[in-house]
Coordinates of C-alpha atoms and ligand atoms in Angstrom, one line a residue:
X95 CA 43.6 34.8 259.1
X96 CA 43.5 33.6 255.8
X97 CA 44.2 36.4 252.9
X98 CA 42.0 35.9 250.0
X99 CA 43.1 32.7 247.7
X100 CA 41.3 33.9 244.2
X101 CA 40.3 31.8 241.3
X102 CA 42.7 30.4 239.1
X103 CA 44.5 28.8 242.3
X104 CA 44.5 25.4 243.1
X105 CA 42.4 24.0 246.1
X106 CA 42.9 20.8 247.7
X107 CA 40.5 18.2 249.2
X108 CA 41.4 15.4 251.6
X109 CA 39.2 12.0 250.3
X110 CA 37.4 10.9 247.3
X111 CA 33.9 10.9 247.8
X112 CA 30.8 12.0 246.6
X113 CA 31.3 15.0 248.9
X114 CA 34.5 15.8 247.9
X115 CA 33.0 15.0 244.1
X116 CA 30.4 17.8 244.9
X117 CA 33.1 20.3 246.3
X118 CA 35.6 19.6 243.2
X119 CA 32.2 21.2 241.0
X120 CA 32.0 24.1 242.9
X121 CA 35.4 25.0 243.0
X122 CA 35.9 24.4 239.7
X123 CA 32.9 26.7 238.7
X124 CA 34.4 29.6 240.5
X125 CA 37.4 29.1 238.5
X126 CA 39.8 27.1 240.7
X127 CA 41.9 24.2 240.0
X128 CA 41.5 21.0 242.0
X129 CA 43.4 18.5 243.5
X130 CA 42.1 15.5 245.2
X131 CA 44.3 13.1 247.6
X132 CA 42.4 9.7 247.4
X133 CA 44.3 5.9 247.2
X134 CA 41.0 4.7 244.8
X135 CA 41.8 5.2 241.7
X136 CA 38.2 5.4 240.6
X137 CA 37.0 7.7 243.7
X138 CA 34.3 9.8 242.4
X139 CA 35.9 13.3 242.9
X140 CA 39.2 11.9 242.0
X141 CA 37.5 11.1 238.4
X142 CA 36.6 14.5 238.2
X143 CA 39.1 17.0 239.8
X144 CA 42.6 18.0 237.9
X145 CA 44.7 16.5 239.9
X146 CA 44.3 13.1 241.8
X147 CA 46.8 12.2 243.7
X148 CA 46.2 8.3 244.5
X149 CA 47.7 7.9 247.9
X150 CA 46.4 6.6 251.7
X151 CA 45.9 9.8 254.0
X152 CA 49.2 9.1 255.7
X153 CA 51.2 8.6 252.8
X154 CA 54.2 11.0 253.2
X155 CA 54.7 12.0 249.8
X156 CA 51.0 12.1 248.6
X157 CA 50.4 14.9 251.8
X158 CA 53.8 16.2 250.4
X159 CA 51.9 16.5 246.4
X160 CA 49.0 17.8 247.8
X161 CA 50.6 20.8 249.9
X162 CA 52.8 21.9 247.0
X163 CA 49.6 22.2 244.7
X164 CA 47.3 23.6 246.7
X165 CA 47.0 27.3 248.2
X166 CA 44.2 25.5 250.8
X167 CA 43.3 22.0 251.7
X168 CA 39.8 21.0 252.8
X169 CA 38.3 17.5 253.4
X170 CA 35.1 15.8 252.5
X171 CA 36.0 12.4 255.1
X172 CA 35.8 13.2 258.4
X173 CA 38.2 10.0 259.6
X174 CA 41.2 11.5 258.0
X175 CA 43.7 11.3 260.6
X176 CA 44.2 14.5 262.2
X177 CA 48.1 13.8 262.2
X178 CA 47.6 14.4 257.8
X179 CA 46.0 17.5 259.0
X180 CA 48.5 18.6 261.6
X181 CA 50.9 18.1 258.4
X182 CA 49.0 20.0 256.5
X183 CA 48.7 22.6 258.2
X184 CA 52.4 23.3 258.7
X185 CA 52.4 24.6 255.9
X186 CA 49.0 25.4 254.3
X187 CA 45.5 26.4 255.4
X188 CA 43.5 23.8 256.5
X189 CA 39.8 24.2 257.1
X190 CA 38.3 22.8 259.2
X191 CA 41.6 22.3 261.4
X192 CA 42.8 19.3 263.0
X193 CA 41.2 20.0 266.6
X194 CA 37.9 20.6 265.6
X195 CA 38.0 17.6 263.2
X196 CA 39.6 15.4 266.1
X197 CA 36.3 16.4 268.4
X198 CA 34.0 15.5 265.5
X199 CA 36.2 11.9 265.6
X200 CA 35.2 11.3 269.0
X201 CA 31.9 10.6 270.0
X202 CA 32.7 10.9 273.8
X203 CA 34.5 14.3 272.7
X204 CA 32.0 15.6 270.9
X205 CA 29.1 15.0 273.2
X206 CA 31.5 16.9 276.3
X207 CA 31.9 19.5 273.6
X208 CA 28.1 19.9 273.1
X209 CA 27.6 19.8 277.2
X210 CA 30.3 22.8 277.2
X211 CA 28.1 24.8 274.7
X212 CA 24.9 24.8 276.8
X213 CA 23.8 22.4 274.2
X214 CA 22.0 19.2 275.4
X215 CA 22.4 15.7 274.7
X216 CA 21.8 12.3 275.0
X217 CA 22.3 10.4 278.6
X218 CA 25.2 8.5 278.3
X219 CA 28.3 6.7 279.5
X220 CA 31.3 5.4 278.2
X221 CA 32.7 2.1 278.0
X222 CA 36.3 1.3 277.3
X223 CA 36.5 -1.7 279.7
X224 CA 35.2 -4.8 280.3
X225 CA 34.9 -3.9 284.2
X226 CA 32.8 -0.6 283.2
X227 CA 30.0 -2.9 281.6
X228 CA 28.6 -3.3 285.5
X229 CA 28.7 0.2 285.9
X230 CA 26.2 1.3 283.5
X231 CA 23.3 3.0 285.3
X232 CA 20.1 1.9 284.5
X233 CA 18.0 4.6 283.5
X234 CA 20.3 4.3 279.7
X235 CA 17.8 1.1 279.4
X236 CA 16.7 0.5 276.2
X237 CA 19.9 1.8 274.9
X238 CA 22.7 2.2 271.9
X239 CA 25.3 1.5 271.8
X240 CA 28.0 2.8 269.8
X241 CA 31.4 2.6 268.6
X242 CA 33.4 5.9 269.8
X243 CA 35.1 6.2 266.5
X244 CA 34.8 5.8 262.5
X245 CA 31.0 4.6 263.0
X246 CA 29.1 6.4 260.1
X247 CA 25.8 5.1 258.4
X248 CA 24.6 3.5 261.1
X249 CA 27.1 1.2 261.1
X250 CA 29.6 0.2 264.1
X251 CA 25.9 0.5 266.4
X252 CA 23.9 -1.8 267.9
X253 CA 20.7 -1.4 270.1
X254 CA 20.9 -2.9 273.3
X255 CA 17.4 -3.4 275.0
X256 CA 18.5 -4.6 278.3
X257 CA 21.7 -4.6 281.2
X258 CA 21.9 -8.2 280.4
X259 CA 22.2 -7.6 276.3
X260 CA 25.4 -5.3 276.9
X261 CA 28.4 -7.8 277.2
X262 CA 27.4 -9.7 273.9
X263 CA 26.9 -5.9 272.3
X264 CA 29.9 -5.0 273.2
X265 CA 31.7 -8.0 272.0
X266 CA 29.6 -7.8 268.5
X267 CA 31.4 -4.2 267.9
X268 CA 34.8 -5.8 268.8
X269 CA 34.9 -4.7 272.2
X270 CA 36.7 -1.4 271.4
X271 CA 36.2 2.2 273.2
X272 CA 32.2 2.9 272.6
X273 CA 29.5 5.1 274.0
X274 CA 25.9 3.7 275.5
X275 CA 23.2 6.1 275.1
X276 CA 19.7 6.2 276.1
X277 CA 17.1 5.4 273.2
X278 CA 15.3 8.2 273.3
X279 CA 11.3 8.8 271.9
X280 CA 11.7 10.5 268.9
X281 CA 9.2 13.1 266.8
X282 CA 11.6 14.1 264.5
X283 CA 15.3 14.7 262.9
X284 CA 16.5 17.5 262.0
X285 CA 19.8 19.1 260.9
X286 CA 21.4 22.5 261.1
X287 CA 24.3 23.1 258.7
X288 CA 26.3 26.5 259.3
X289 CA 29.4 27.9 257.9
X290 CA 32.5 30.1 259.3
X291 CA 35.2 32.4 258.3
X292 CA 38.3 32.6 259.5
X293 CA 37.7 36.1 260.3
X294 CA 34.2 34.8 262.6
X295 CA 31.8 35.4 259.9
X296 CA 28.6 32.8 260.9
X297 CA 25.8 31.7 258.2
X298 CA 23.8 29.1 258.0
X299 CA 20.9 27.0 256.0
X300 CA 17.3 26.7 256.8
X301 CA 16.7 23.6 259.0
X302 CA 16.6 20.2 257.0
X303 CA 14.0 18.0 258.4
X304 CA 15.5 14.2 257.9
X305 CA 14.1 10.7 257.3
X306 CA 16.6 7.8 258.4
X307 CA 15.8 4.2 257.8
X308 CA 18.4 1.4 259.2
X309 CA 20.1 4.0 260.6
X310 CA 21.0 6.0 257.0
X311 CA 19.2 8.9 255.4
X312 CA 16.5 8.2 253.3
X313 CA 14.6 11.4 253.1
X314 CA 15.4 15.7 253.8
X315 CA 12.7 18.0 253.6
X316 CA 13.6 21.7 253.7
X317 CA 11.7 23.6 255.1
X318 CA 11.3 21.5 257.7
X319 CA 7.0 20.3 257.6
X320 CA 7.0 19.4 261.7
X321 CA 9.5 22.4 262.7
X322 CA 8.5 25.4 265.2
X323 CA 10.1 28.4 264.8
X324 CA 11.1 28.2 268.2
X325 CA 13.1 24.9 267.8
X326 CA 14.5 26.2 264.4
X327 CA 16.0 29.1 266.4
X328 CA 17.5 27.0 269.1
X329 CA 18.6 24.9 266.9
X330 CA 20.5 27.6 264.9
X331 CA 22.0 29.4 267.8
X332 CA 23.2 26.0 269.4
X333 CA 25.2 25.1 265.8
X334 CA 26.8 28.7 265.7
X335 CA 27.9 28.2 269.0
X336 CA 29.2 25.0 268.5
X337 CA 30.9 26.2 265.7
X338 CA 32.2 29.4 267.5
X339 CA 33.7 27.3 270.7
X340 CA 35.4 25.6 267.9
X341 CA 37.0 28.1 266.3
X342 CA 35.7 26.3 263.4
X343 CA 36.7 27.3 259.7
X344 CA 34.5 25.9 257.3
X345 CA 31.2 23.7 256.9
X346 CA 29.6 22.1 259.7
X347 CA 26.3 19.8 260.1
X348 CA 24.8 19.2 263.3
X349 CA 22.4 16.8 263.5
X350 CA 19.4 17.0 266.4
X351 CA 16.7 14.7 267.5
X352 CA 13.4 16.7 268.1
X353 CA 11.7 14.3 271.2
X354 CA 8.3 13.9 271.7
X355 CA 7.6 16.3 274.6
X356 CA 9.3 19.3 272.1
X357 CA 12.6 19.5 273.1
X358 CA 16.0 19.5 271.2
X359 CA 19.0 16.9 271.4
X360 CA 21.8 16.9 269.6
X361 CA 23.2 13.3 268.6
X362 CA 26.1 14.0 266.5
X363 CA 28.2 16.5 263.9
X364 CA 30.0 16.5 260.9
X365 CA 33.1 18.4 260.2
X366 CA 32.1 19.2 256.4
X367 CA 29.1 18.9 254.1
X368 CA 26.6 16.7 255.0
X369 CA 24.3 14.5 253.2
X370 CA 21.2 16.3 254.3
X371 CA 22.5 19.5 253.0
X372 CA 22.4 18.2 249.5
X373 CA 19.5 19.8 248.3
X374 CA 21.1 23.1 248.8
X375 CA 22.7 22.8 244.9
X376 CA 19.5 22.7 243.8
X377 CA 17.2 24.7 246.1
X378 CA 19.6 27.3 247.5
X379 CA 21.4 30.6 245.6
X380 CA 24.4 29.4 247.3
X381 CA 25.0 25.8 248.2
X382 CA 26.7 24.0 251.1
X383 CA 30.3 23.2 248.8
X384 CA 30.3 27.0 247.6
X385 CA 30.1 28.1 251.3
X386 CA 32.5 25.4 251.5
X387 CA 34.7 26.9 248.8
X388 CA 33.9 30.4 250.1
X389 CA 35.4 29.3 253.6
X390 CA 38.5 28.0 253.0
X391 CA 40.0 30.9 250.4
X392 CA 38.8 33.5 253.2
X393 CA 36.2 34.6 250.4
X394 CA 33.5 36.7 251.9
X395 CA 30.5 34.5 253.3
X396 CA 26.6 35.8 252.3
X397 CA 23.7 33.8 253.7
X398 CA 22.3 31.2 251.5
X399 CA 18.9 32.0 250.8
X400 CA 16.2 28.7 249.8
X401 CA 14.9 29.9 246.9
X402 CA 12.4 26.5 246.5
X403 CA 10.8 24.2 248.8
X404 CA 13.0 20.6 248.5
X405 CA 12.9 17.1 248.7
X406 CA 16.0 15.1 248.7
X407 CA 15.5 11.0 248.6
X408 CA 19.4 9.3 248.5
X409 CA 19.9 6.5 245.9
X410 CA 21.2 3.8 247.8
X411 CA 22.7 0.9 245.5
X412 CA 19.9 -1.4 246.6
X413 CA 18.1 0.2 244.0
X414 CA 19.5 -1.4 241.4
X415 CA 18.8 -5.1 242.5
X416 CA 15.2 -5.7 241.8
X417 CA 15.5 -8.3 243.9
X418 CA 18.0 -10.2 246.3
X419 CA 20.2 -12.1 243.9
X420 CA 19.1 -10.8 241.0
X421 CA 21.9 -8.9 238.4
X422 CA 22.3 -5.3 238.8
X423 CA 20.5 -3.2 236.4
X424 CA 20.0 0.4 235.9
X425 CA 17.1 2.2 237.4
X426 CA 14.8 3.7 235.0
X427 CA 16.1 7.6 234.8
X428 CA 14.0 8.7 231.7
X429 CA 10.7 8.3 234.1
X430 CA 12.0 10.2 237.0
X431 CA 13.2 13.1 234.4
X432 CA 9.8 13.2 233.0
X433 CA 9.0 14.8 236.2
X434 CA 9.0 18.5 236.9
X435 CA 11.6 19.8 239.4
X436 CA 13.5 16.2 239.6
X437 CA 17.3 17.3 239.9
X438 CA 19.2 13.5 239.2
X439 CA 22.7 13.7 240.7
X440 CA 24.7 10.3 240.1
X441 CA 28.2 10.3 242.0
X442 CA 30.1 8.1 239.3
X443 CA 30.5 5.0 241.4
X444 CA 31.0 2.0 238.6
X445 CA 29.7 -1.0 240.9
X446 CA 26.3 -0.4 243.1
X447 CA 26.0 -2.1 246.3
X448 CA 23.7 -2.9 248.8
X449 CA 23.6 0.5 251.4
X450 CA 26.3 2.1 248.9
X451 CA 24.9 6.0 248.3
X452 CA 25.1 6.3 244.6
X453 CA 23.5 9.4 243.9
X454 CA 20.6 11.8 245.1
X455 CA 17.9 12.8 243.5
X456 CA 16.2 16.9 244.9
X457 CA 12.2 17.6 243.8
X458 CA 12.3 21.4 243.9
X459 CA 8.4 23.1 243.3
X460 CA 6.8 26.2 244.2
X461 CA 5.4 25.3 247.0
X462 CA 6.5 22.4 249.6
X463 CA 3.6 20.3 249.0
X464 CA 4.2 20.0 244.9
X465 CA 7.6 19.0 245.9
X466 CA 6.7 16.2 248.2
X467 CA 3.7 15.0 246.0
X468 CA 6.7 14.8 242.9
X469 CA 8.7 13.1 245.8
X470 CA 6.6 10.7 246.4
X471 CA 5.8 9.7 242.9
X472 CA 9.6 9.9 242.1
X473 CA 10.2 7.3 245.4
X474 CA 6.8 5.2 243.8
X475 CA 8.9 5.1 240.3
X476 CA 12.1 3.7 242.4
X477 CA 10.2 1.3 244.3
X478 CA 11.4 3.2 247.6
X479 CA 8.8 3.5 250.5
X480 CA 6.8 6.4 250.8
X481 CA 7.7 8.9 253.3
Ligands
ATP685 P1 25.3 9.0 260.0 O1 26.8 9.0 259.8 O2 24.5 8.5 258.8 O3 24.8 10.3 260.5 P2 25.8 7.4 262.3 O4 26.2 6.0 261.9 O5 26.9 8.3 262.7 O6 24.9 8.0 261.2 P3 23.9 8.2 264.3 O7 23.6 9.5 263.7 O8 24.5 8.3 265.7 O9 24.7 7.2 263.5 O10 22.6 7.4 264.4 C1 21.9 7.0 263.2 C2 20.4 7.1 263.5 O11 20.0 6.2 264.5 C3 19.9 8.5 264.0 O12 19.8 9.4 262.9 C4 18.6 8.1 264.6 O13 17.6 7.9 263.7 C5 18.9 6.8 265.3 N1 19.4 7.1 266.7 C6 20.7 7.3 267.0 N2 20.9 7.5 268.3 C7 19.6 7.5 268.9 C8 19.1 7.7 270.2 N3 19.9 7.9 271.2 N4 17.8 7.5 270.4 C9 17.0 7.2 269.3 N5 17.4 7.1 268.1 C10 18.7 7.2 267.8
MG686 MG1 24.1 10.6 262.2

């Protein structure tokens, strides 16, 4: 079990992202150093931690840096090889550990792993030859198909209506290891995010009702507007015990798919903070990076209580192209912070691209229905559809 690291120690994150960006700000308000291992030299957390160590997950004596700095290593990316972590973890805590990351790698793994807990999931089969394509059953008609690893974003996905679309699928995501699954008729997403201790301490966030559009997240609503209590309970208890048959140490987002007829599927998880949890900063007394922080120096966990009704919308870099092949320009921040309740939370990424997530932007109100009517005029401002 992990002894109590206290501020004034130095914590380490594996990856650069905005994630890791968020996690360098809550460590750093609690009083730790930071140390981020990221080969971009202009990663956002990189820019802001202490220490950046610019070096590829792999790189011997970047995992060597990092391990002599830090009294505890996190990560914020969950494709960092779980060899790094194995490394790691020789001679430091690691949270989450290499196993449970691994599982999170995998979508084949991670879907037996959700069958193991009792917890239900799409139909589907896995293809890692060309002679399996034949083999498909039927009933997975309109389908998905997906890569097994490093998808993210709805990228390394393609839908596959019928058995004869498969073979050119398959070839479109390079013919590599993948998983079909059944499209399935949904009301809504959802996501649970929880948090453990070493010592088995569970705690976990209200539900986060989600938005996606071409396969990203556009929108989270907390609390959830379509959610039964009932679902929000099963929901809960199928996270923890995800988390528990883990032995997971640390932040984890499980993502759900609430079908038509009521009942819960989950589609995938996250070994860290997720996007959808981002409103927590703003809306929660304790937010998804301090649990985050709180997990991996064996500090005591509390649960996070919402203290306002939030909307998150994501900033994807398409907004700053008015149009197609027109020059990038800033989007017009003044009017959105005219607003009441608009949080703006930029990630420090110099060049904006199409799909690239430069920032969110949480409405927090007194009441859900301020927050989304201030949502929706913030996503009118930005030219974003309404939600
Ligand atoms: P991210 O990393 O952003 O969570 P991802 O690339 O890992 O996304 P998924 O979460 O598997 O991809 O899928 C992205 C979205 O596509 C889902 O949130 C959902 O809207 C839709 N989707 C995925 N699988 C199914 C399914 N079996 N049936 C219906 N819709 C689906
Ligand atoms: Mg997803």
């Amino acid at each position: 079990m992990t002894p109590f690291i206290a501020p004034g120690a130095t914590l380490g994150v594996m990856g650069g992202g905005q994630l890791g960006r968020m996690f360098v700000h809550a460590a750093q308000q609690m009083g730790y150093s930071t140390a981020v291992l990221d080969a971009d030299p202009a990663s956002p957390a990189g820019l802001v931690a202490h220490q950046h160590i610019q070096a590829d997950y792999l790189d011997a004596q970047g995992l060597a840096q990092l391990m002599q700095c830090s009294a505890a290593i996190t990560t914020e990316f969950e494709n960092v090889p779980a060899e790094a972590l194995i490394t790691l973890g020789a001679q430091r805590p690691v949270a989450p550990g290499p196993t449970a990351v691994s599982v999170c790698q995998d979508r084949a793994a991670e879907k037996q792993h959700f069958a193991g807990c009792d917890v239900p999931c799409a139909p589907h089969t896995v293809i890692e030859h060309a002679a399996q394509l034949e083999a498909v059953p039927d009933d997975l008609f309109p389908g998905i198909l997906k890569t097994t690893r490093l998808g993210y974003d709805g990228k390394g996905q393609v839908r596959v209506k019928t058995r004869a679309d498969l073979p050119v699928a398959w070839a479109s995501l390079g013919s590599v290891s993948a998983v079909l699954e059944k499209q399935l008729p949904l009301a809504y997403e959802v996501s649970v995010i929880v948090a453990r201790s070493a010592a088995g301490q569970v705690v976990h966030f209200p539900l986060q009702q989600n938005l996606h559009r071409d396969g990203v997240l556009a929108v989270t609503q907390v609390p959830a507007p379509d959610l039964t209590s009932a679902v929000q309970q099963r929901a809960i208890d199928a996270a923890e015990r995800v988390a528990e048959s883990l032995g997971y140490v640390g932040v984890l987002c499980v993502e759900f798919f609430v079908l038509k007829d009521g009942s819960l599927v989950a589609n995938e998880m996250a070994p860290r903070p997720h996007n959808s949890g981002h409103y927590s900063l703003d809306a929660c007394d304790l937010s998804q990076f301090d649990l985050q922080v709180r997990t991996m120096t064996g500090a005591p966990l509390v649960a996070p209580r919402l203290h306002s009704p939030a909307v998150m919308l994501n900033l994807l870099g398409d907004l700053w192209f008015a149009s197609a092949d027109a020059a990038a320009r800033e989007p017009d921040w003044a009017e959105l912070l005219a607003m009441p309740g608009v949080h703006l939370h930029l990630y420090g990424k110099a060049t904006p691209r199409h799909g690239r997530k430069m920032g969110h932007l949480t409405v927090t109100a007194s009441t859900a229905e301020q927050a989304r009517t201030v949502a929706r005029q913030a996503a009118a401002v930005l030219g974003l559809p309404t939600f």
